[in-house]
mmCIF file of N, CA and C in Angstrom:
data_model
loop_
_atom_site.group_PDB
_atom_site.id
_atom_site.type_symbol
_atom_site.label_atom_id
_atom_site.label_comp_id
_atom_site.label_asym_id
_atom_site.label_seq_id
_atom_site.Cartn_x
_atom_site.Cartn_y
_atom_site.Cartn_z
ATOM 1 N N MET A 1 -5.374 -15.310 -5.131
ATOM 2 C CA MET A 1 -5.159 -14.913 -3.753
ATOM 3 C C MET A 1 -4.558 -16.087 -2.992
ATOM 4 N N ALA A 2 -3.687 -15.802 -2.079
ATOM 5 C CA ALA A 2 -3.023 -16.834 -1.285
ATOM 6 C C ALA A 2 -4.025 -17.463 -0.317
ATOM 7 N N PRO A 3 -3.822 -18.726 0.048
ATOM 8 C CA PRO A 3 -4.713 -19.338 1.029
ATOM 9 C C PRO A 3 -4.584 -18.637 2.378
ATOM 10 N N ARG A 4 -5.681 -18.590 3.122
ATOM 11 C CA ARG A 4 -5.699 -17.879 4.398
ATOM 12 C C ARG A 4 -4.814 -18.591 5.417
ATOM 13 N N ARG A 5 -3.991 -17.788 6.075
ATOM 14 C CA ARG A 5 -3.168 -18.288 7.172
ATOM 15 C C ARG A 5 -3.708 -17.688 8.458
ATOM 16 N N ASN A 6 -3.259 -18.208 9.559
ATOM 17 C CA ASN A 6 -3.752 -17.721 10.844
ATOM 18 C C ASN A 6 -3.210 -16.358 11.221
ATOM 19 N N SER A 7 -1.936 -16.160 11.002
ATOM 20 C CA SER A 7 -1.350 -14.914 11.486
ATOM 21 C C SER A 7 -0.124 -14.547 10.664
ATOM 22 N N TRP A 8 0.402 -13.381 10.958
ATOM 23 C CA TRP A 8 1.633 -12.935 10.330
ATOM 24 C C TRP A 8 2.751 -13.881 10.753
ATOM 25 N N ASP A 9 3.771 -14.008 9.921
ATOM 26 C CA ASP A 9 4.900 -14.875 10.251
ATOM 27 C C ASP A 9 5.635 -14.347 11.485
ATOM 28 N N ARG A 10 5.745 -13.032 11.588
ATOM 29 C CA ARG A 10 6.325 -12.381 12.771
ATOM 30 C C ARG A 10 5.318 -11.383 13.302
ATOM 31 N N GLY A 11 5.249 -11.296 14.601
ATOM 32 C CA GLY A 11 4.349 -10.345 15.224
ATOM 33 C C GLY A 11 4.818 -8.910 15.010
ATOM 34 N N LEU A 12 3.935 -7.986 15.289
ATOM 35 C CA LEU A 12 4.227 -6.572 15.078
ATOM 36 C C LEU A 12 5.429 -6.110 15.903
ATOM 37 N N PHE A 13 5.578 -6.625 17.101
ATOM 38 C CA PHE A 13 6.649 -6.151 17.978
ATOM 39 C C PHE A 13 7.887 -7.046 17.958
ATOM 40 N N HIS A 14 8.046 -7.814 16.906
ATOM 41 C CA HIS A 14 9.273 -8.590 16.703
ATOM 42 C C HIS A 14 10.217 -7.821 15.785
ATOM 43 N N CYS A 15 10.151 -6.513 15.845
ATOM 44 C CA CYS A 15 10.920 -5.688 14.915
ATOM 45 C C CYS A 15 12.419 -5.689 15.212
ATOM 46 N N PHE A 16 12.810 -6.130 16.387
ATOM 47 C CA PHE A 16 14.237 -6.120 16.716
ATOM 48 C C PHE A 16 14.954 -7.400 16.282
ATOM 49 N N ASN A 17 14.217 -8.331 15.667
ATOM 50 C CA ASN A 17 14.840 -9.574 15.188
ATOM 51 C C ASN A 17 15.833 -9.316 14.068
ATOM 52 N N SER A 18 15.607 -8.274 13.296
ATOM 53 C CA SER A 18 16.518 -7.912 12.212
ATOM 54 C C SER A 18 17.051 -6.510 12.487
ATOM 55 N N GLY A 19 18.283 -6.434 12.943
ATOM 56 C CA GLY A 19 18.863 -5.145 13.317
ATOM 57 C C GLY A 19 18.950 -4.156 12.177
ATOM 58 N N SER A 20 19.385 -4.614 10.997
ATOM 59 C CA SER A 20 19.541 -3.689 9.869
ATOM 60 C C SER A 20 18.193 -3.164 9.391
ATOM 61 N N THR A 21 17.170 -4.024 9.382
ATOM 62 C CA THR A 21 15.842 -3.577 8.966
ATOM 63 C C THR A 21 15.262 -2.616 9.988
ATOM 64 N N CYS A 22 15.496 -2.882 11.243
ATOM 65 C CA CYS A 22 15.018 -1.995 12.305
ATOM 66 C C CYS A 22 15.663 -0.613 12.185
ATOM 67 N N LEU A 23 16.965 -0.585 11.911
ATOM 68 C CA LEU A 23 17.647 0.698 11.723
ATOM 69 C C LEU A 23 17.131 1.426 10.482
ATOM 70 N N SER A 24 16.886 0.683 9.400
ATOM 71 C CA SER A 24 16.335 1.298 8.181
ATOM 72 C C SER A 24 14.962 1.885 8.452
ATOM 73 N N ALA A 25 14.126 1.143 9.190
ATOM 74 C CA ALA A 25 12.782 1.624 9.510
ATOM 75 C C ALA A 25 12.825 2.879 10.371
ATOM 76 N N THR A 26 13.856 3.009 11.184
ATOM 77 C CA THR A 26 13.973 4.160 12.077
ATOM 78 C C THR A 26 14.554 5.383 11.379
ATOM 79 N N PHE A 27 15.629 5.188 10.608
ATOM 80 C CA PHE A 27 16.356 6.333 10.063
ATOM 81 C C PHE A 27 16.070 6.643 8.592
ATOM 82 N N VAL A 28 15.714 5.658 7.789
ATOM 83 C CA VAL A 28 15.377 5.896 6.372
ATOM 84 C C VAL A 28 14.116 5.105 5.998
ATOM 85 N N PRO A 29 12.992 5.432 6.648
ATOM 86 C CA PRO A 29 11.772 4.661 6.396
ATOM 87 C C PRO A 29 11.279 4.765 4.955
ATOM 88 N N CYS A 30 11.554 5.885 4.292
ATOM 89 C CA CYS A 30 11.093 6.034 2.906
ATOM 90 C C CYS A 30 11.777 5.017 1.989
ATOM 91 N N CYS A 31 13.050 4.742 2.226
ATOM 92 C CA CYS A 31 13.774 3.742 1.414
ATOM 93 C C CYS A 31 13.243 2.340 1.675
ATOM 94 N N LEU A 32 12.950 2.033 2.929
ATOM 95 C CA LEU A 32 12.402 0.722 3.264
ATOM 96 C C LEU A 32 10.997 0.567 2.685
ATOM 97 N N PHE A 33 10.193 1.617 2.753
ATOM 98 C CA PHE A 33 8.845 1.595 2.167
ATOM 99 C C PHE A 33 8.933 1.356 0.662
ATOM 100 N N ASN A 34 9.907 1.974 0.012
ATOM 101 C CA ASN A 34 10.115 1.774 -1.423
ATOM 102 C C ASN A 34 10.499 0.323 -1.715
ATOM 103 N N ARG A 35 11.392 -0.234 -0.915
ATOM 104 C CA ARG A 35 11.829 -1.621 -1.117
ATOM 105 C C ARG A 35 10.667 -2.595 -0.929
ATOM 106 N N ILE A 36 9.837 -2.349 0.066
ATOM 107 C CA ILE A 36 8.667 -3.198 0.315
ATOM 108 C C ILE A 36 7.710 -3.127 -0.872
ATOM 109 N N GLY A 37 7.472 -1.913 -1.366
ATOM 110 C CA GLY A 37 6.544 -1.739 -2.485
ATOM 111 C C GLY A 37 7.003 -2.406 -3.761
ATOM 112 N N THR A 38 8.274 -2.264 -4.091
ATOM 113 C CA THR A 38 8.764 -2.877 -5.325
ATOM 114 C C THR A 38 8.792 -4.395 -5.201
ATOM 115 N N ARG A 39 9.139 -4.906 -4.046
ATOM 116 C CA ARG A 39 9.123 -6.362 -3.839
ATOM 117 C C ARG A 39 7.689 -6.884 -3.884
ATOM 118 N N PHE A 40 6.750 -6.119 -3.326
ATOM 119 C CA PHE A 40 5.335 -6.487 -3.306
ATOM 120 C C PHE A 40 4.780 -6.606 -4.727
ATOM 121 N N ARG A 41 5.249 -5.737 -5.609
ATOM 122 C CA ARG A 41 4.790 -5.744 -7.010
ATOM 123 C C ARG A 41 5.701 -6.562 -7.922
ATOM 124 N N ASN A 42 6.652 -7.286 -7.353
ATOM 125 C CA ASN A 42 7.614 -8.098 -8.122
ATOM 126 C C ASN A 42 8.369 -7.271 -9.148
ATOM 127 N N GLN A 43 8.820 -6.099 -8.740
ATOM 128 C CA GLN A 43 9.601 -5.230 -9.610
ATOM 129 C C GLN A 43 11.031 -5.153 -9.092
ATOM 130 N N GLU A 44 11.896 -4.615 -9.937
ATOM 131 C CA GLU A 44 13.281 -4.410 -9.526
ATOM 132 C C GLU A 44 13.346 -3.200 -8.597
ATOM 133 N N VAL A 45 14.099 -3.329 -7.528
ATOM 134 C CA VAL A 45 14.217 -2.244 -6.551
ATOM 135 C C VAL A 45 15.064 -1.118 -7.127
ATOM 136 N N LYS A 46 14.512 0.093 -7.094
ATOM 137 C CA LYS A 46 15.245 1.285 -7.526
ATOM 138 C C LYS A 46 15.677 2.037 -6.272
ATOM 139 N N SER A 47 16.728 2.824 -6.411
ATOM 140 C CA SER A 47 17.221 3.548 -5.238
ATOM 141 C C SER A 47 16.180 4.527 -4.713
ATOM 142 N N CYS A 48 15.494 5.211 -5.600
ATOM 143 C CA CYS A 48 14.449 6.142 -5.180
ATOM 144 C C CYS A 48 13.303 6.041 -6.169
ATOM 145 N N GLY A 49 12.269 5.339 -5.782
ATOM 146 C CA GLY A 49 11.127 5.147 -6.657
ATOM 147 C C GLY A 49 9.941 5.966 -6.200
ATOM 148 N N GLU A 50 8.813 5.724 -6.835
ATOM 149 C CA GLU A 50 7.609 6.484 -6.510
ATOM 150 C C GLU A 50 7.145 6.219 -5.081
ATOM 151 N N ASP A 51 7.352 4.994 -4.587
ATOM 152 C CA ASP A 51 6.960 4.701 -3.207
ATOM 153 C C ASP A 51 7.759 5.536 -2.214
ATOM 154 N N CYS A 52 9.023 5.731 -2.510
ATOM 155 C CA CYS A 52 9.880 6.555 -1.656
ATOM 156 C C CYS A 52 9.347 7.989 -1.613
ATOM 157 N N CYS A 53 8.967 8.497 -2.774
ATOM 158 C CA CYS A 53 8.442 9.868 -2.850
ATOM 159 C C CYS A 53 7.103 9.993 -2.129
ATOM 160 N N VAL A 54 6.239 8.980 -2.272
ATOM 161 C CA VAL A 54 4.936 9.006 -1.604
ATOM 162 C C VAL A 54 5.118 9.028 -0.087
ATOM 163 N N TYR A 55 5.987 8.163 0.419
ATOM 164 C CA TYR A 55 6.199 8.098 1.867
ATOM 165 C C TYR A 55 6.867 9.377 2.377
ATOM 166 N N SER A 56 7.837 9.886 1.624
ATOM 167 C CA SER A 56 8.504 11.139 2.022
ATOM 168 C C SER A 56 7.521 12.296 2.047
ATOM 169 N N GLY A 57 6.650 12.349 1.046
ATOM 170 C CA GLY A 57 5.617 13.385 1.015
ATOM 171 C C GLY A 57 4.689 13.273 2.208
ATOM 172 N N GLY A 58 4.328 12.038 2.548
ATOM 173 C CA GLY A 58 3.490 11.817 3.726
ATOM 174 C C GLY A 58 4.175 12.276 4.998
ATOM 175 N N CYS A 59 5.482 12.035 5.086
ATOM 176 C CA CYS A 59 6.248 12.486 6.261
ATOM 177 C C CYS A 59 6.252 14.006 6.360
ATOM 178 N N CYS A 60 6.440 14.670 5.219
ATOM 179 C CA CYS A 60 6.466 16.142 5.215
ATOM 180 C C CYS A 60 5.125 16.728 5.633
ATOM 181 N N LEU A 61 4.044 16.045 5.267
ATOM 182 C CA LEU A 61 2.703 16.526 5.604
ATOM 183 C C LEU A 61 2.204 15.989 6.946
ATOM 184 N N GLY A 62 2.995 15.130 7.575
ATOM 185 C CA GLY A 62 2.602 14.568 8.860
ATOM 186 C C GLY A 62 1.582 13.445 8.753
ATOM 187 N N ILE A 63 1.468 12.844 7.578
ATOM 188 C CA ILE A 63 0.489 11.771 7.383
ATOM 189 C C ILE A 63 1.145 10.519 6.795
ATOM 190 N N SER A 64 2.345 10.217 7.224
ATOM 191 C CA SER A 64 3.045 9.044 6.683
ATOM 192 C C SER A 64 2.328 7.743 7.022
ATOM 193 N N CYS A 65 1.464 7.776 8.042
ATOM 194 C CA CYS A 65 0.731 6.569 8.412
ATOM 195 C C CYS A 65 -0.293 6.174 7.346
ATOM 196 N N VAL A 66 -0.721 7.116 6.512
ATOM 197 C CA VAL A 66 -1.743 6.815 5.501
ATOM 198 C C VAL A 66 -1.217 5.865 4.425
ATOM 199 N N PRO A 67 -0.111 6.183 3.727
ATOM 200 C CA PRO A 67 0.371 5.213 2.738
ATOM 201 C C PRO A 67 0.819 3.901 3.386
ATOM 202 N N LEU A 68 1.323 3.977 4.606
ATOM 203 C CA LEU A 68 1.754 2.775 5.311
ATOM 204 C C LEU A 68 0.560 1.875 5.625
ATOM 205 N N CYS A 69 -0.538 2.468 6.037
ATOM 206 C CA CYS A 69 -1.755 1.717 6.328
ATOM 207 C C CYS A 69 -2.278 1.022 5.065
ATOM 208 N N PHE A 70 -2.299 1.744 3.947
ATOM 209 C CA PHE A 70 -2.760 1.153 2.688
ATOM 210 C C PHE A 70 -1.839 0.023 2.236
ATOM 211 N N ARG A 71 -0.544 0.194 2.412
ATOM 212 C CA ARG A 71 0.398 -0.862 2.019
ATOM 213 C C ARG A 71 0.220 -2.097 2.895
ATOM 214 N N ARG A 72 0.050 -1.889 4.204
ATOM 215 C CA ARG A 72 -0.140 -3.022 5.116
ATOM 216 C C ARG A 72 -1.411 -3.786 4.762
ATOM 217 N N ARG A 73 -2.460 -3.049 4.439
ATOM 218 C CA ARG A 73 -3.720 -3.694 4.054
ATOM 219 C C ARG A 73 -3.545 -4.500 2.776
ATOM 220 N N ALA A 74 -2.851 -3.937 1.787
ATOM 221 C CA ALA A 74 -2.650 -4.628 0.509
ATOM 222 C C ALA A 74 -1.833 -5.907 0.690
ATOM 223 N N VAL A 75 -0.775 -5.828 1.480
ATOM 224 C CA VAL A 75 0.052 -7.017 1.734
ATOM 225 C C VAL A 75 -0.769 -8.063 2.480
ATOM 226 N N ARG A 76 -1.523 -7.627 3.484
ATOM 227 C CA ARG A 76 -2.349 -8.546 4.268
ATOM 228 C C ARG A 76 -3.373 -9.248 3.384
ATOM 229 N N LYS A 77 -4.018 -8.499 2.504
ATOM 230 C CA LYS A 77 -5.019 -9.079 1.601
ATOM 231 C C LYS A 77 -4.378 -10.049 0.617
ATOM 232 N N GLN A 78 -3.276 -9.644 -0.003
ATOM 233 C CA GLN A 78 -2.648 -10.491 -1.013
ATOM 234 C C GLN A 78 -2.122 -11.795 -0.413
ATOM 235 N N LEU A 79 -1.590 -11.732 0.792
ATOM 236 C CA LEU A 79 -1.018 -12.923 1.421
ATOM 237 C C LEU A 79 -2.039 -13.712 2.233
ATOM 238 N N GLY A 80 -3.270 -13.206 2.305
ATOM 239 C CA GLY A 80 -4.318 -13.916 3.022
ATOM 240 C C GLY A 80 -4.116 -13.969 4.521
ATOM 241 N N LEU A 81 -3.603 -12.901 5.090
ATOM 242 C CA LEU A 81 -3.333 -12.856 6.529
ATOM 243 C C LEU A 81 -4.557 -12.371 7.291
ATOM 244 N N ASP A 82 -4.700 -12.860 8.500
ATOM 245 C CA ASP A 82 -5.791 -12.403 9.354
ATOM 246 C C ASP A 82 -5.570 -10.949 9.743
ATOM 247 N N GLY A 83 -6.651 -10.270 10.001
ATOM 248 C CA GLY A 83 -6.574 -8.880 10.424
ATOM 249 C C GLY A 83 -7.712 -8.090 9.809
ATOM 250 N N ASN A 84 -7.751 -6.812 10.144
ATOM 251 C CA ASN A 84 -8.795 -5.948 9.592
ATOM 252 C C ASN A 84 -8.253 -4.536 9.423
ATOM 253 N N CYS A 85 -9.062 -3.702 8.841
ATOM 254 C CA CYS A 85 -8.667 -2.328 8.532
ATOM 255 C C CYS A 85 -8.333 -1.540 9.807
ATOM 256 N N CYS A 86 -9.111 -1.758 10.869
ATOM 257 C CA CYS A 86 -8.850 -1.037 12.123
ATOM 258 C C CYS A 86 -7.476 -1.391 12.686
ATOM 259 N N GLY A 87 -7.116 -2.662 12.606
ATOM 260 C CA GLY A 87 -5.795 -3.086 13.067
ATOM 261 C C GLY A 87 -4.685 -2.459 12.246
ATOM 262 N N ASP A 88 -4.912 -2.364 10.919
ATOM 263 C CA ASP A 88 -3.923 -1.735 10.044
ATOM 264 C C ASP A 88 -3.740 -0.260 10.398
ATOM 265 N N ILE A 89 -4.849 0.420 10.647
ATOM 266 C CA ILE A 89 -4.796 1.847 10.986
ATOM 267 C C ILE A 89 -4.076 2.059 12.317
ATOM 268 N N MET A 90 -4.465 1.296 13.328
ATOM 269 C CA MET A 90 -3.860 1.466 14.655
ATOM 270 C C MET A 90 -2.365 1.148 14.632
ATOM 271 N N ALA A 91 -1.994 0.072 13.952
ATOM 272 C CA ALA A 91 -0.573 -0.292 13.889
ATOM 273 C C ALA A 91 0.221 0.790 13.171
ATOM 274 N N SER A 92 -0.321 1.302 12.069
ATOM 275 C CA SER A 92 0.386 2.326 11.291
ATOM 276 C C SER A 92 0.500 3.642 12.052
ATOM 277 N N LEU A 93 -0.528 3.984 12.814
ATOM 278 C CA LEU A 93 -0.502 5.215 13.606
ATOM 279 C C LEU A 93 0.451 5.118 14.794
ATOM 280 N N CYS A 94 0.417 3.993 15.488
ATOM 281 C CA CYS A 94 1.138 3.871 16.755
ATOM 282 C C CYS A 94 2.580 3.412 16.627
ATOM 283 N N CYS A 95 2.882 2.608 15.620
ATOM 284 C CA CYS A 95 4.235 2.056 15.556
ATOM 285 C C CYS A 95 4.646 1.803 14.107
ATOM 286 N N SER A 96 4.919 2.874 13.394
ATOM 287 C CA SER A 96 5.243 2.753 11.970
ATOM 288 C C SER A 96 6.533 1.968 11.739
ATOM 289 N N CYS A 97 7.513 2.117 12.617
ATOM 290 C CA CYS A 97 8.771 1.366 12.455
ATOM 291 C C CYS A 97 8.529 -0.134 12.534
ATOM 292 N N CYS A 98 7.684 -0.550 13.462
ATOM 293 C CA CYS A 98 7.374 -1.974 13.603
ATOM 294 C C CYS A 98 6.602 -2.489 12.395
ATOM 295 N N VAL A 99 5.683 -1.679 11.872
ATOM 296 C CA VAL A 99 4.918 -2.074 10.686
ATOM 297 C C VAL A 99 5.851 -2.228 9.491
ATOM 298 N N LEU A 100 6.752 -1.283 9.306
ATOM 299 C CA LEU A 100 7.702 -1.374 8.193
ATOM 300 C C LEU A 100 8.567 -2.627 8.300
ATOM 301 N N THR A 101 9.041 -2.933 9.499
ATOM 302 C CA THR A 101 9.868 -4.120 9.699
ATOM 303 C C THR A 101 9.065 -5.388 9.431
ATOM 304 N N GLN A 102 7.830 -5.420 9.898
ATOM 305 C CA GLN A 102 6.968 -6.579 9.679
ATOM 306 C C GLN A 102 6.674 -6.774 8.190
ATOM 307 N N LEU A 103 6.355 -5.697 7.495
ATOM 308 C CA LEU A 103 6.072 -5.783 6.061
ATOM 309 C C LEU A 103 7.302 -6.213 5.276
ATOM 310 N N ASP A 104 8.461 -5.703 5.668
ATOM 311 C CA ASP A 104 9.688 -6.094 4.983
ATOM 312 C C ASP A 104 9.931 -7.592 5.142
ATOM 313 N N HIS A 105 9.735 -8.099 6.335
ATOM 314 C CA HIS A 105 9.938 -9.536 6.571
ATOM 315 C C HIS A 105 8.954 -10.371 5.745
ATOM 316 N N GLU A 106 7.674 -9.994 5.753
ATOM 317 C CA GLU A 106 6.659 -10.774 5.031
ATOM 318 C C GLU A 106 6.897 -10.759 3.526
ATOM 319 N N THR A 107 7.206 -9.580 2.964
ATOM 320 C CA THR A 107 7.418 -9.522 1.513
ATOM 321 C C THR A 107 8.713 -10.214 1.119
ATOM 322 N N ARG A 108 9.722 -10.157 1.962
ATOM 323 C CA ARG A 108 10.981 -10.858 1.681
ATOM 324 C C ARG A 108 10.769 -12.371 1.737
ATOM 325 N N ARG A 109 10.033 -12.832 2.727
ATOM 326 C CA ARG A 109 9.774 -14.258 2.897
ATOM 327 C C ARG A 109 8.954 -14.809 1.732
ATOM 328 N N THR A 110 7.921 -14.086 1.332
ATOM 329 C CA THR A 110 7.084 -14.580 0.241
ATOM 330 C C THR A 110 7.769 -14.441 -1.106
ATOM 331 N N ALA A 111 8.644 -13.449 -1.259
ATOM 332 C CA ALA A 111 9.386 -13.325 -2.519
ATOM 333 C C ALA A 111 10.350 -14.490 -2.681
ATOM 334 N N ALA A 112 10.886 -14.990 -1.577
ATOM 335 C CA ALA A 112 11.825 -16.116 -1.635
ATOM 336 C C ALA A 112 11.131 -17.420 -1.990
ATOM 337 N N THR A 113 9.826 -17.510 -1.723
ATOM 338 C CA THR A 113 9.086 -18.733 -2.027
ATOM 339 C C THR A 113 8.033 -18.510 -3.096
ATOM 340 N N SER A 114 8.227 -17.493 -3.914
ATOM 341 C CA SER A 114 7.244 -17.140 -4.933
ATOM 342 C C SER A 114 7.119 -18.233 -5.989
ATOM 343 N N PRO A 115 5.880 -18.590 -6.368
ATOM 344 C CA PRO A 115 5.704 -19.594 -7.413
ATOM 345 C C PRO A 115 6.074 -19.072 -8.796
ATOM 346 N N ASP A 116 6.306 -17.775 -8.925
ATOM 347 C CA ASP A 116 6.675 -17.198 -10.214
ATOM 348 C C ASP A 116 8.124 -17.486 -10.570
ATOM 349 N N GLU A 117 8.917 -17.892 -9.591
ATOM 350 C CA GLU A 117 10.318 -18.164 -9.861
ATOM 351 C C GLU A 117 10.453 -19.413 -10.718
ATOM 352 N N TYR A 118 11.530 -19.478 -11.488
ATOM 353 C CA TYR A 118 11.777 -20.625 -12.348
ATOM 354 C C TYR A 118 12.023 -21.868 -11.514
ATOM 355 N N GLN A 119 11.360 -22.946 -11.885
ATOM 356 C CA GLN A 119 11.604 -24.233 -11.258
ATOM 357 C C GLN A 119 11.900 -25.226 -12.362
ATOM 358 N N SER A 120 12.991 -25.957 -12.236
ATOM 359 C CA SER A 120 13.387 -26.882 -13.292
ATOM 360 C C SER A 120 12.388 -28.031 -13.390
ATOM 361 N N PRO A 121 12.127 -28.491 -14.615
ATOM 362 C CA PRO A 121 11.183 -29.594 -14.793
ATOM 363 C C PRO A 121 11.772 -30.902 -14.262
ATOM 364 N N ALA A 122 10.894 -31.852 -13.999
ATOM 365 C CA ALA A 122 11.342 -33.155 -13.513
ATOM 366 C C ALA A 122 12.088 -33.889 -14.619
ATOM 367 N N LYS A 123 13.010 -34.753 -14.229
ATOM 368 C CA LYS A 123 13.767 -35.535 -15.212
ATOM 369 C C LYS A 123 12.844 -36.548 -15.869
ATOM 370 N N MET A 124 13.014 -36.729 -17.168
ATOM 371 C CA MET A 124 12.276 -37.752 -17.896
ATOM 372 C C MET A 124 13.210 -38.937 -18.062
ATOM 373 N N VAL A 125 12.746 -40.115 -17.686
ATOM 374 C CA VAL A 125 13.586 -41.308 -17.728
ATOM 375 C C VAL A 125 12.897 -42.367 -18.579
ATOM 376 N N TYR A 126 13.623 -42.919 -19.536
ATOM 377 C CA TYR A 126 13.112 -44.001 -20.380
ATOM 378 C C TYR A 126 13.373 -45.318 -19.672
ATOM 379 N N THR A 127 12.310 -46.060 -19.438
ATOM 380 C CA THR A 127 12.468 -47.359 -18.783
ATOM 381 C C THR A 127 11.958 -48.455 -19.708
ATOM 382 N N GLY A 128 12.842 -49.042 -20.452
ATOM 383 C CA GLY A 128 12.495 -50.164 -21.325
ATOM 384 C C GLY A 128 12.985 -51.451 -20.695
ATOM 385 N N ASN A 129 12.338 -52.561 -21.032
ATOM 386 C CA ASN A 129 12.793 -53.837 -20.493
ATOM 387 C C ASN A 129 12.783 -54.904 -21.582
ATOM 388 N N GLN A 130 13.150 -56.114 -21.248
ATOM 389 C CA GLN A 130 13.290 -57.207 -22.204
ATOM 390 C C GLN A 130 11.950 -57.635 -22.800
ATOM 391 N N THR A 131 10.850 -57.444 -22.101
ATOM 392 C CA THR A 131 9.554 -57.943 -22.572
ATOM 393 C C THR A 131 8.908 -57.031 -23.596
ATOM 394 N N GLY A 132 9.503 -55.923 -23.867
ATOM 395 C CA GLY A 132 8.945 -55.008 -24.859
ATOM 396 C C GLY A 132 8.074 -53.922 -24.270
ATOM 397 N N ASN A 133 7.912 -53.899 -22.958
ATOM 398 C CA ASN A 133 7.146 -52.832 -22.316
ATOM 399 C C ASN A 133 8.050 -51.613 -22.158
ATOM 400 N N HIS A 134 7.613 -50.533 -22.706
ATOM 401 C CA HIS A 134 8.408 -49.307 -22.648
ATOM 402 C C HIS A 134 7.553 -48.203 -22.035
ATOM 403 N N SER A 135 8.175 -47.359 -21.259
ATOM 404 C CA SER A 135 7.443 -46.227 -20.692
ATOM 405 C C SER A 135 8.411 -45.088 -20.402
ATOM 406 N N ILE A 136 7.838 -43.935 -20.268
ATOM 407 C CA ILE A 136 8.606 -42.754 -19.879
ATOM 408 C C ILE A 136 7.980 -42.241 -18.596
ATOM 409 N N GLU A 137 8.793 -42.025 -17.598
ATOM 410 C CA GLU A 137 8.262 -41.526 -16.338
ATOM 411 C C GLU A 137 9.029 -40.288 -15.898
ATOM 412 N N ALA A 138 8.319 -39.449 -15.179
ATOM 413 C CA ALA A 138 8.943 -38.234 -14.640
ATOM 414 C C ALA A 138 9.449 -38.533 -13.244
ATOM 415 N N ARG A 139 10.674 -38.144 -12.981
ATOM 416 C CA ARG A 139 11.259 -38.313 -11.645
ATOM 417 C C ARG A 139 11.836 -36.981 -11.196
ATOM 418 N N GLY A 140 11.722 -36.717 -9.979
ATOM 419 C CA GLY A 140 12.350 -35.489 -9.539
ATOM 420 C C GLY A 140 11.868 -35.070 -8.267
#
């Protein structure tokens, strides 16, 4: 689990900071929900995955806030963000577009700094001298 942070990187109502994400959250929320889910699970993004179908089904039944609330809770728990279940429910019920934009930003930000990504090893340097002392040290 990630170390606890004080708050989300962006507040719930900072959804207009990214115009394209805001438009996606408004007009094709199922696609954005799918992208958030696949990024959250470190999977390759598919054009229409199971998350897209779950969110679309929720929209058809009038309960799209339910999968959104569960996703927000899962992201919050995994990233160690402050908050509680009541906050997740209220945010998902009252402003789903803002929640989608916030989740997209958080999962994108953490995916860019994921420790699972390849990091090149430090350079090994041989340092020998005239006195016969030899050592290998890592630099980088």
